[in-house]
Amino acid sequence: MYNLDTIIEENIANALNNLADKYKKRGVYEASKKIYFEALKFRQELSTINKNKQLPLIAEILNSLAIIYKDENRYDLAINNYKKSILIRRALFDTNPKKYIYILAANYTEIANLYRREYKYTQAEYYYNKALKIYKNLPKEESQTSQIKILNIYNHLSIICNEQDKFHETKDAYLGALMIYKRLITNESDTYKSELSTLLYNLASLYLKNNRQNKAEEAYLLALEFLLELYEKEPKLYKENLAMTFHNLANIYNSKHEYNNALLAYKKALNYYISLAEESPLKYGDYVATIFSDLASFYMQQRKTKLAQKFHLGLVKLYTELNQYHEGSYNLKLASSIIDGVRYYDQHSLSLYQAEAILQKHREKRTKELLNEIYSLRQEKNFVSH
């Protein structure tokens, strides 16, 4: 049984705790922290008498301090307090595993989030994986109730691993999230379908970046299924996503010499981008130009010279028009496309004077490179004519 002094100290600690909680809720952090530290002293003294009762309360105070420091953007102090709290809760785990398993997972996730915000990706990855390991070891019924938390961890892992150029870890995070989305999606609701289409697009782009073209194609086609379904209901929201997906698929098909599929995908991408450019020419005109350039190269690859020239001339015309909107912002791209016209599409070398005149207005590193290309082309053409 406690003596009178112990009872008094415990009452004081409880009162301090309650007061600190009230200040914390009101955002009066300096007063709240000061009182929490006072309560902590009492709890630590009382823990020498009744460890099992006081340690959980000490962990709660440390957790509260961590939350305050997080709100103050003092992440190092927040992380330090979360870690102290975790040490206590791990020691208490055997007394109530069901309770502390979720608290530990939540604390690991919070620490990971803080490291992520500080761009300390290695540490963030470590703590996300510690939280993930806990959730993965839960019984099936319990893990299903934590699906959104697990999904958020996978999404964060995919971002930070991608930032670190960790292909396998990023892919595994995407695939982990993919499994959860599949469980969450129903035919009756479009909830999560947009997120899933984005995830599939990002996974496909990851495969493409790492020269896994077949896998990229597969993921883009899966993304396309959801995007087309979503587009029927909300065209404005998904038009750009469809354009990008078809464009990437077209480039994959072209690289595999599947020309019919490539042409179909290029045309679909072009239609969507033209529609977007009609609504916002400043934003999407350059995307249309990129596909014109791709189609010119596509037809030239198949020795369909007239079609190649047609799209390349369309590209030059489009950059000329965009220049009017952007007051010369497309000068370098226009000059480059004129040079390509002479080099690859049998356009007359006199057009190089137009490109040269455009470049004389600029003093950039790229300008010098393009001017050198013009001089080299002139020498080649003069050599051939003689």
XYZ file of C-alpha atoms in Angstrom:
386
model
C 0.000 0.000 0.000
C 1.188 3.544 -0.790
C 2.117 5.875 2.053
C 0.563 9.329 2.278
C 3.509 11.086 0.571
C 3.296 8.743 -2.382
C -0.456 9.321 -2.744
C 0.089 13.090 -2.645
C 2.863 12.895 -5.259
C 0.673 10.794 -7.524
C -2.205 13.252 -7.228
C 0.164 16.101 -8.055
C 1.501 14.214 -11.078
C -2.060 13.537 -12.291
C -3.036 17.186 -11.847
C 0.084 18.365 -13.694
C -0.589 15.890 -16.495
C -4.173 17.097 -16.916
C -3.116 20.742 -16.881
C -0.356 20.129 -19.434
C -2.859 18.290 -21.677
C -5.217 21.282 -21.554
C -2.443 23.705 -22.507
C -1.368 21.392 -25.331
C -4.906 21.271 -26.773
C -5.028 25.080 -26.679
C -1.639 25.339 -28.407
C 0.053 26.994 -25.431
C 3.155 24.905 -25.932
C 5.727 26.597 -23.709
C 3.526 26.294 -20.620
C 2.509 22.769 -21.607
C 6.115 21.594 -21.973
C 7.139 23.131 -18.671
C 4.319 21.348 -16.837
C 4.960 18.034 -18.638
C 8.585 18.164 -17.443
C 7.388 18.734 -13.878
C 4.976 15.792 -14.187
C 7.787 13.695 -15.626
C 9.927 14.251 -12.536
C 7.143 13.043 -10.272
C 6.463 10.015 -12.496
C 10.134 9.035 -12.548
C 10.325 9.212 -8.742
C 7.090 7.221 -8.402
C 8.396 4.591 -10.840
C 10.912 3.468 -8.207
C 7.905 2.397 -6.119
C 5.558 1.060 -8.806
C 7.333 0.601 -12.112
C 4.506 -1.152 -13.983
C 2.029 1.638 -13.237
C 4.288 4.633 -13.880
C 6.269 3.561 -16.971
C 3.241 3.656 -19.328
C 2.423 7.133 -17.982
C 6.022 8.274 -18.529
C 5.831 6.977 -22.100
C 2.630 8.963 -22.655
C 4.298 12.182 -21.430
C 7.264 11.601 -23.743
C 4.827 10.993 -26.597
C 2.994 14.234 -25.820
C 6.277 16.144 -25.777
C 7.172 14.590 -29.134
C 3.878 15.822 -30.614
C 4.525 19.365 -29.349
C 8.060 19.412 -30.762
C 6.717 18.097 -34.073
C 4.171 20.946 -34.206
C 6.997 23.385 -33.456
C 9.022 21.885 -36.354
C 11.749 20.857 -33.902
C 12.055 17.441 -35.440
C 15.254 16.292 -33.708
C 13.654 16.777 -30.288
C 10.429 15.142 -31.437
C 12.316 12.093 -32.735
C 14.348 11.879 -29.528
C 11.199 11.812 -27.385
C 9.483 9.269 -29.623
C 12.547 7.032 -29.322
C 12.548 7.305 -25.521
C 8.852 6.459 -25.523
C 9.488 3.439 -27.755
C 12.202 2.088 -25.441
C 9.745 2.083 -22.543
C 6.903 0.580 -24.565
C 9.097 -2.195 -25.929
C 10.015 -3.067 -22.344
C 6.297 -3.182 -21.494
C 5.343 -5.142 -24.587
C 4.969 -8.525 -22.867
C 2.496 -7.094 -20.343
C -0.004 -6.112 -23.069
C 1.198 -7.058 -26.560
C -2.092 -6.273 -28.303
C -2.068 -2.694 -27.012
C 1.595 -1.918 -27.517
C 1.973 -3.486 -30.971
C -0.197 -0.744 -32.492
C 1.412 2.012 -30.444
C 4.897 0.886 -31.486
C 3.878 0.746 -35.156
C 2.404 4.248 -34.891
C 5.552 5.596 -33.202
C 7.848 4.050 -35.810
C 5.694 5.615 -38.532
C 5.823 9.032 -36.863
C 9.612 8.890 -36.595
C 9.840 7.868 -40.251
C 7.565 10.748 -41.251
C 9.786 13.224 -39.425
C 12.959 11.887 -41.007
C 11.238 12.065 -44.415
C 10.357 15.714 -43.870
C 14.014 16.401 -43.157
C 15.014 14.503 -46.335
C 16.848 11.918 -44.248
C 15.626 9.128 -46.455
C 17.843 6.303 -45.180
C 16.576 6.741 -41.615
C 12.992 7.219 -42.814
C 13.156 4.007 -44.833
C 14.499 2.115 -41.812
C 11.635 3.173 -39.522
C 8.925 2.722 -42.159
C 10.136 -0.841 -42.590
C 10.078 -1.414 -38.816
C 6.434 -0.289 -38.731
C 5.655 -2.371 -41.809
C 7.177 -5.462 -40.232
C 4.825 -5.108 -37.258
C 1.745 -4.738 -39.475
C 2.781 -7.695 -41.650
C 3.051 -9.958 -38.590
C -0.469 -9.150 -37.381
C -3.165 -11.813 -37.768
C -5.021 -11.479 -41.084
C -8.195 -10.030 -39.556
C -6.253 -7.375 -37.646
C -3.980 -6.455 -40.546
C -7.051 -5.781 -42.695
C -8.197 -3.092 -40.259
C -4.796 -1.403 -40.688
C -4.800 -1.452 -44.496
C -4.871 2.331 -44.952
C -1.936 2.767 -42.538
C 0.016 0.096 -44.394
C -0.908 1.675 -47.723
C 0.384 5.069 -46.575
C 3.676 3.485 -45.537
C 4.070 1.807 -48.939
C 3.297 5.091 -50.692
C 5.872 6.964 -48.622
C 8.440 4.212 -49.170
C 7.902 4.328 -52.931
C 8.632 8.071 -52.947
C 11.750 8.047 -50.771
C 13.224 4.914 -52.381
C 12.637 6.387 -55.829
C 14.408 9.571 -54.700
C 17.386 7.401 -53.748
C 17.300 5.559 -57.116
C 16.648 2.251 -55.364
C 14.890 0.326 -58.102
C 14.072 -2.912 -56.257
C 12.936 -1.196 -53.057
C 10.753 1.258 -55.007
C 9.249 -1.555 -57.061
C 8.505 -3.605 -53.934
C 6.780 -0.606 -52.332
C 4.637 -0.073 -55.430
C 3.719 -3.759 -55.563
C 2.866 -3.786 -51.858
C 0.553 -0.801 -52.322
C -0.905 -2.431 -55.435
C -2.008 -5.489 -53.462
C -3.841 -3.301 -50.955
C -5.538 -1.192 -53.631
C -6.817 -4.381 -55.250
C -8.442 -5.369 -51.958
C -9.913 -1.907 -51.401
C -11.416 -1.407 -54.862
C -15.002 -2.474 -55.553
C -17.095 -2.360 -58.719
C -19.677 -0.163 -57.017
C -17.309 2.697 -56.174
C -14.588 4.693 -57.937
C -12.821 5.352 -54.635
C -9.120 4.472 -54.920
C -9.306 3.850 -58.710
C -7.660 7.183 -59.465
C -4.913 6.500 -56.902
C -4.411 3.024 -58.351
C -4.113 4.356 -61.908
C -1.455 6.830 -60.712
C 0.427 4.067 -58.901
C 0.378 1.846 -62.008
C 1.585 4.751 -64.149
C 4.452 5.425 -61.710
C 5.331 1.732 -61.579
C 5.354 1.580 -65.388
C 7.571 4.676 -65.554
C 9.945 3.065 -63.036
C 10.176 -0.056 -65.202
C 10.717 2.067 -68.311
C 13.478 4.086 -66.644
C 15.233 0.819 -65.761
C 14.867 -0.740 -69.240
C 12.126 -3.216 -68.295
C 9.999 -2.391 -71.322
C 7.725 -5.434 -71.227
C 6.896 -4.840 -67.577
C 6.381 -1.133 -68.287
C 3.984 -1.910 -71.118
C 2.010 -4.269 -68.892
C 1.674 -1.670 -66.126
C 0.745 1.152 -68.534
C -2.003 -1.018 -70.045
C -3.382 -1.772 -66.578
C -3.334 1.953 -65.761
C -5.119 2.603 -69.038
C -8.036 0.336 -68.068
C -8.785 2.428 -64.993
C -8.098 5.757 -66.710
C -10.513 5.052 -69.569
C -13.200 4.070 -67.084
C -12.612 7.232 -65.021
C -12.418 9.396 -68.154
C -15.950 8.437 -69.173
C -17.273 9.982 -65.959
C -14.899 12.950 -65.578
C -13.093 13.701 -68.891
C -11.429 16.928 -67.753
C -9.699 15.255 -64.830
C -8.160 12.355 -66.745
C -7.464 13.686 -70.242
C -3.845 14.581 -69.473
C -3.179 11.241 -67.749
C -4.513 9.400 -70.791
C -2.361 11.499 -73.132
C 0.803 10.743 -71.152
C 0.011 7.034 -70.899
C -0.694 6.632 -74.621
C 2.445 8.622 -75.459
C 4.664 6.394 -73.316
C 3.045 3.272 -74.739
C 3.646 4.597 -78.259
C 7.349 5.053 -77.548
C 7.573 1.512 -76.152
C 5.818 0.023 -79.187
C 8.038 2.052 -81.508
C 11.208 0.806 -79.809
C 9.938 -2.775 -80.234
C 9.111 -2.104 -83.937
C 5.423 -2.751 -83.306
C 4.552 0.058 -85.686
C 0.791 -0.424 -85.960
C 0.353 -0.316 -82.182
C 2.781 2.606 -81.939
C 0.935 4.649 -84.569
C -2.422 4.024 -82.922
C -1.052 5.086 -79.528
C 0.670 8.192 -80.963
C -2.584 9.276 -82.611
C -4.580 8.808 -79.413
C -2.005 10.736 -77.385
C -1.969 13.487 -80.023
C -5.770 13.794 -80.005
C -5.859 14.212 -76.234
C -3.011 16.732 -76.238
C -4.557 18.757 -79.070
C -7.790 18.899 -77.095
C -5.855 20.072 -74.019
C -3.882 22.610 -76.076
C -7.112 24.109 -77.432
C -8.144 24.797 -73.842
C -4.681 25.896 -72.664
C -2.182 26.448 -75.518
C 0.510 27.885 -73.258
C 0.576 24.755 -71.108
C 0.068 21.973 -73.642
C 1.378 23.300 -76.956
C 4.846 21.934 -76.246
C 3.420 18.451 -75.632
C 1.799 18.515 -79.084
C 5.145 19.593 -80.537
C 6.889 16.666 -78.840
C 4.514 14.173 -80.444
C 4.942 15.863 -83.839
C 8.681 15.354 -83.382
C 8.183 11.716 -82.367
C 5.920 11.060 -85.369
C 8.409 12.667 -87.754
C 11.119 10.366 -86.401
C 8.675 7.427 -86.431
C 7.902 7.818 -90.137
C 11.511 8.495 -91.060
C 12.475 5.259 -89.324
C 10.145 3.457 -91.744
C 11.444 5.482 -94.725
C 8.109 7.222 -95.192
C 9.832 10.478 -96.032
C 6.830 12.572 -97.064
C 4.928 11.824 -93.862
C 8.080 12.462 -91.816
C 8.572 15.835 -93.520
C 4.900 16.709 -93.011
C 5.083 16.239 -89.244
C 8.446 17.950 -88.967
C 7.162 21.009 -90.832
C 4.168 20.928 -88.485
C 6.613 20.941 -85.563
C 8.459 24.020 -86.928
C 5.150 25.803 -87.519
C 3.930 24.952 -84.030
C 7.107 26.260 -82.352
C 6.794 29.434 -84.435
C 3.240 29.922 -83.135
C 4.227 29.111 -79.550
C 6.935 31.747 -79.777
C 4.247 34.345 -80.414
C 2.450 33.291 -77.218
C 5.643 33.101 -75.145
C 7.568 36.069 -76.582
C 10.488 34.041 -77.857
C 10.640 31.429 -75.078
C 10.735 28.691 -77.725
C 13.537 30.249 -79.777
C 16.062 27.521 -78.969
C 13.606 24.717 -79.693
C 12.546 26.412 -82.940
C 16.169 26.839 -84.038
C 16.967 23.234 -83.099
C 13.973 21.922 -85.063
C 15.021 23.961 -88.145
C 18.526 22.468 -87.919
C 17.045 18.953 -87.610
C 14.944 19.680 -90.704
C 18.078 20.257 -92.753
C 19.969 17.335 -91.229
C 17.274 14.641 -91.206
C 14.305 15.766 -93.327
C 15.887 17.076 -96.569
C 14.911 20.692 -95.957
C 16.901 23.381 -97.774
C 20.052 24.643 -96.067
C 18.914 28.243 -96.599
C 16.595 27.774 -93.612
C 19.750 27.619 -91.480
C 20.000 31.403 -91.832
C 16.669 31.689 -90.012
C 17.964 29.436 -87.229
C 21.197 31.443 -87.044
C 19.303 34.732 -86.801
C 17.219 33.334 -83.943
C 20.298 32.101 -82.067
C 22.161 35.407 -82.365
C 19.696 36.825 -79.830
C 20.793 34.377 -77.131
C 23.905 33.940 -74.999
C 23.490 30.467 -73.563
C 25.676 27.363 -73.623
C 23.127 25.557 -75.793
C 23.238 28.479 -78.270
C 26.925 27.916 -78.955
C 26.340 24.196 -79.524
C 23.539 24.881 -82.015
C 25.597 27.495 -83.883
C 28.417 24.953 -84.217
C 25.911 22.476 -85.635
C 24.859 25.074 -88.238
C 28.473 25.728 -89.289
C 29.167 21.984 -89.558
C 26.023 21.408 -91.619
C 26.958 24.202 -94.026
C 30.387 22.655 -94.554
C 28.809 19.243 -95.209
C 26.310 20.701 -97.692
C 29.021 22.726 -99.482
C 31.237 19.649 -99.655
C 28.404 17.557 -101.162
C 27.445 20.280 -103.686
C 31.060 20.454 -104.921
